[in-house]
Coordinates of C-alpha atoms in Angstrom, one line a residue:
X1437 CA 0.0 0.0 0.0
X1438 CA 1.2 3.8 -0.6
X1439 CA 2.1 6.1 2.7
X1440 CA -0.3 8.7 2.6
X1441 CA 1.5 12.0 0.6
X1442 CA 1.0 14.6 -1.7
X1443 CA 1.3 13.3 -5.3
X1444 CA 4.3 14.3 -7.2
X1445 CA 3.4 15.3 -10.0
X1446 CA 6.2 15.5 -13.0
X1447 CA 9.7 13.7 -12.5
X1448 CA 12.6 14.4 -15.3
X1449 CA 15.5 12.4 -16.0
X1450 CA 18.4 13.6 -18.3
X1451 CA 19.6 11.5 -20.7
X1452 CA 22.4 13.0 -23.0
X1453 CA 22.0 16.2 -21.8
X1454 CA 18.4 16.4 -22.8
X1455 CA 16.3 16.4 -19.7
X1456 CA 12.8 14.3 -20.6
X1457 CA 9.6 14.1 -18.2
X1458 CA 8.6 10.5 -17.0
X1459 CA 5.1 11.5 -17.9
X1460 CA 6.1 11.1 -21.0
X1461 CA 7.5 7.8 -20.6
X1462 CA 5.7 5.9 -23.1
X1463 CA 6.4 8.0 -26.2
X1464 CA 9.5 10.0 -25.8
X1465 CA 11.7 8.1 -23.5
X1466 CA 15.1 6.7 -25.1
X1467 CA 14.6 2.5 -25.7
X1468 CA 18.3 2.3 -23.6
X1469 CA 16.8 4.1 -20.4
X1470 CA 13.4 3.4 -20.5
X1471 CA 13.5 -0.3 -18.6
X1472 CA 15.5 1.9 -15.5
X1473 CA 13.1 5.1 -16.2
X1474 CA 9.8 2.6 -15.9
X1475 CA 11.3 1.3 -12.3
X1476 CA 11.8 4.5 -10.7
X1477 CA 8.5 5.8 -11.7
X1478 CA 6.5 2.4 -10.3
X1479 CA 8.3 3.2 -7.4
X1480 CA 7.5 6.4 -6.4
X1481 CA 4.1 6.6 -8.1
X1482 CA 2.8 5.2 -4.6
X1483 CA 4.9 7.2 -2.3
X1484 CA 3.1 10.7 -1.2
X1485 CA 5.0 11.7 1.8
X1486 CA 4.3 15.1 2.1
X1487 CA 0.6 14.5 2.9
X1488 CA 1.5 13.7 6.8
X1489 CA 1.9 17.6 7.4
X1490 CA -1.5 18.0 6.5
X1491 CA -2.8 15.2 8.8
X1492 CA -0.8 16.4 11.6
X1493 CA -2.1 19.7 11.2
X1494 CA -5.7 19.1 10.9
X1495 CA -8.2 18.8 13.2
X1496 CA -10.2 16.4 11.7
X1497 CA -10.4 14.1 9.3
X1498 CA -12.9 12.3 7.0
X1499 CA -12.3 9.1 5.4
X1500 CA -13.9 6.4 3.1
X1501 CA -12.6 3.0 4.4
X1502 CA -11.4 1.1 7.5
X1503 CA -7.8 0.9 5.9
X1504 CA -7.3 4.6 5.3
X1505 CA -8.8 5.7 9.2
X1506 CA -6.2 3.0 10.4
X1507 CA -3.3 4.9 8.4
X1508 CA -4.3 8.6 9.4
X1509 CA -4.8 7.5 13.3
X1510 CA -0.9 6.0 13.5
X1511 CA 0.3 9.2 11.8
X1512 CA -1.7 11.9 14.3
X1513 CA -3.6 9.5 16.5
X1514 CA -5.0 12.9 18.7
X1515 CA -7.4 14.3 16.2
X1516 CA -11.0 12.8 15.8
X1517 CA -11.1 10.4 12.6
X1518 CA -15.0 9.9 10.9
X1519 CA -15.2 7.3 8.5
X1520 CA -18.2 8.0 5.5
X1521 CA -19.3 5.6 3.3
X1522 CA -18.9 6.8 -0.3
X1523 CA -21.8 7.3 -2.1
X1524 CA -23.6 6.0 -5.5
X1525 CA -26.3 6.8 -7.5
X1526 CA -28.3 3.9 -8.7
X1527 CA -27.1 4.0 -12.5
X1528 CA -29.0 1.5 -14.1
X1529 CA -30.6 2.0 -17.2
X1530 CA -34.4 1.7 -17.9
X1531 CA -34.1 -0.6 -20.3
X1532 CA -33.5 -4.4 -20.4
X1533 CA -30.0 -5.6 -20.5
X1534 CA -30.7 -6.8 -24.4
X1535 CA -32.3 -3.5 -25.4
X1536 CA -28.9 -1.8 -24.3
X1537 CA -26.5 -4.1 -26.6
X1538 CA -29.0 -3.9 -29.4
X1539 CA -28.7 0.3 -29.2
X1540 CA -24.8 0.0 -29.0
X1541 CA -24.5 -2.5 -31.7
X1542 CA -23.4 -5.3 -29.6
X1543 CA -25.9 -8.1 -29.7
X1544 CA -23.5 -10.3 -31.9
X1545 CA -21.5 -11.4 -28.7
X1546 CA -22.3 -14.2 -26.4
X1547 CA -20.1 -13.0 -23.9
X1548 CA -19.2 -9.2 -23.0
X1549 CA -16.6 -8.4 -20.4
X1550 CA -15.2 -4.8 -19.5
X1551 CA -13.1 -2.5 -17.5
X1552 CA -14.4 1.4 -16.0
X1553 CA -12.9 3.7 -15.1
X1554 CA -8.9 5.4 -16.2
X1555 CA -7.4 2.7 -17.6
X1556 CA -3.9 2.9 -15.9
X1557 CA -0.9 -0.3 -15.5
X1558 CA -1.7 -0.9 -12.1
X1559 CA -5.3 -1.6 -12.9
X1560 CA -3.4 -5.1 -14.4
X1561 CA -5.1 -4.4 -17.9
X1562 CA -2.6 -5.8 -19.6
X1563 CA -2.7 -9.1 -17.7
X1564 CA -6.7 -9.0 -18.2
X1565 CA -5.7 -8.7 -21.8
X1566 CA -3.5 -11.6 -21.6
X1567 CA -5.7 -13.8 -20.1
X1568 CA -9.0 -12.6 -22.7
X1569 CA -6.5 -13.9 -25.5
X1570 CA -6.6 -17.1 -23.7
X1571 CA -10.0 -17.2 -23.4
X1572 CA -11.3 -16.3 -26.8
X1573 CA -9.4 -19.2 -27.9
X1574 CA -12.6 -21.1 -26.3
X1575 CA -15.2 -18.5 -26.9
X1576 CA -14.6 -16.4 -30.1
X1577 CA -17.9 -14.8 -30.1
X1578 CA -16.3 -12.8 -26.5
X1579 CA -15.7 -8.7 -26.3
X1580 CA -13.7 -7.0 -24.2
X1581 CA -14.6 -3.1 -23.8
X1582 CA -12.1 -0.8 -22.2
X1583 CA -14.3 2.5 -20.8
X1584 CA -12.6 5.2 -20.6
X1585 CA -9.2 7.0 -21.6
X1586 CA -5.8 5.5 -21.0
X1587 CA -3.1 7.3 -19.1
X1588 CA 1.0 7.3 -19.9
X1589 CA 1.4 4.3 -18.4
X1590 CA -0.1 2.0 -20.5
X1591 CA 0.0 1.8 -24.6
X1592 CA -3.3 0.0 -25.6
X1593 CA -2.7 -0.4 -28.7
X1594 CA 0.9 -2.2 -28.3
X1595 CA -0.8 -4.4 -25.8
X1596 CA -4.2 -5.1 -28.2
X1597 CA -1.8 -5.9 -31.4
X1598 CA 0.4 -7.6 -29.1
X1599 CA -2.6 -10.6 -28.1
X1600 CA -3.8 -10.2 -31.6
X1601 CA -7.1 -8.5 -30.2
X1602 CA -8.2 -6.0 -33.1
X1603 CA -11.6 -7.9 -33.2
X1604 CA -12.3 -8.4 -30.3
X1605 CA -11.4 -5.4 -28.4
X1606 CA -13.6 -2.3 -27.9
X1607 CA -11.8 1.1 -27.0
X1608 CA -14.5 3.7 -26.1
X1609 CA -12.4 6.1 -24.9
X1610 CA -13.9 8.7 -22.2
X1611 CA -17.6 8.8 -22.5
X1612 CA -20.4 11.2 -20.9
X1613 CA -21.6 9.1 -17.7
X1614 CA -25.2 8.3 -19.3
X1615 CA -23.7 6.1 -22.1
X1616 CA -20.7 5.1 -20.1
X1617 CA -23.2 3.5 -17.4
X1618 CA -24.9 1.8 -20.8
X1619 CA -21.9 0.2 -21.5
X1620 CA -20.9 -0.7 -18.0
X1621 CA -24.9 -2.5 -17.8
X1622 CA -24.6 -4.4 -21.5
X1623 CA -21.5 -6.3 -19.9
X1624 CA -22.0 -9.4 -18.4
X1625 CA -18.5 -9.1 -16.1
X1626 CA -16.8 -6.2 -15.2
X1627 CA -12.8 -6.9 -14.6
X1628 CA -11.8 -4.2 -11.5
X1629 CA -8.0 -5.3 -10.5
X1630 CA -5.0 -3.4 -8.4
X1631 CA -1.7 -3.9 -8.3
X1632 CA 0.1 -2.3 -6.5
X1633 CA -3.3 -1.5 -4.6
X1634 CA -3.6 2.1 -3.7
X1635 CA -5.7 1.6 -0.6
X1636 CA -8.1 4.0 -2.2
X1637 CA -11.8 3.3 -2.0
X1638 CA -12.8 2.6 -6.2
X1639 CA -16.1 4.3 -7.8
X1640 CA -15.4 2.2 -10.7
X1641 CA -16.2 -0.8 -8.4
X1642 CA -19.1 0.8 -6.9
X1643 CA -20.7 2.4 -10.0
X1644 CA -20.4 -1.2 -11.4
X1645 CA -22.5 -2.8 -8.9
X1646 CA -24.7 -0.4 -9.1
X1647 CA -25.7 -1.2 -12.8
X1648 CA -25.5 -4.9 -11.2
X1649 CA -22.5 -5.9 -13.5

């Protein structure tokens, strides 16, 4: 799990005197330097330090889970700690389950899985994506859709050529809430993994089972 900290937000490294941002990782980065470049940055993207000042400081705190109350207690166990559930709207559609893939041009699959949410490396897409090669092997008539937009860690489309998954991969890229809950309810499994876990309370899980996916 990550200490509680404020997130840093760029890191640069110089390579041959040209200094390059780890954000950009993915497209810029030097082939040479990129394995060493790729460890330091899954190292400290968990590692928010700073953060403790602020919970020492304050004179309360609210939290989402258990987990998290336990961590802000052992850093300033003298300030009153309330834990709030986090909230969800009941998302699902109107319509029937079959009314929804029929709109979004789906109905041909027998079996529909997906991912919500920013599709980031640590969600273990690309071991989802691994295993969905696997599994079409057995059922061909399978989709995979991947809701939402991808961030620098991750290249989709390396990963999707990679498992020969052109068709039978959806990319819907970020979508306005109405049509990504659609999407979200047509599925018959949503796929919500972490690793390394964050210890942060996930929406994506929640809005999920709210559609009953």
């Amino acid at each position: 799990f990550r200490e509680l900290g404020m997130r840093i937000a760029e890191i640069k490294c110089i390579c041959k005197d040209k200094t390059i941002s780890l954000h950009s990782l993915y497209q810029d980065l030097p082939l040479q330097i990129s394995a060493k470049a790729r460890k330091l940055q899954e190292k400290i993207r968990f590692h928010y330090p700073l953060n403790k000042s602020i919970i020492q400081a304050a004179k309360a705190i609210i939290v989402h889970s258990e987990h998290l109350k336990k961590k802000v207690q052992k850093i300033n166990p003298n300030i009153p700690v309330q834990k709030i559930n986090q909230g969800v709207n009941d998302n699902k559609p109107s319509q029937s389950k079959e009314a929804i893939r029929i709109m979004l041009d789906l109905e041909k699959y027998d079996f529909i899985l997906c991912s919500f949410g920013l599709i980031q490396k640590h969600k273990r897409i690309k071991q989802a994506l691994a295993s969905f090669a696997l599994f079409i092997k057995k059922y061909p008539r399978s989709l995979y859709i991947l809701i939402g937009n991808p961030d620098e860690t991750i290249n989709l489309d390396i990963l999707i050529k990679q498992y020969k998954l052109k068709n039978n991969v959806l990319k819907t890229g970020y979508l306005p809430h109405k049509k990504a809950m659609e999407y979200l309810y047509a599925s018959d499994l949503c796929i919500n993994l972490r690793g390394p876990s964050t210890g942060a309370t996930s929406a994506s899980l929640i809005k999920s089972l709210s559609v009953g996916t």
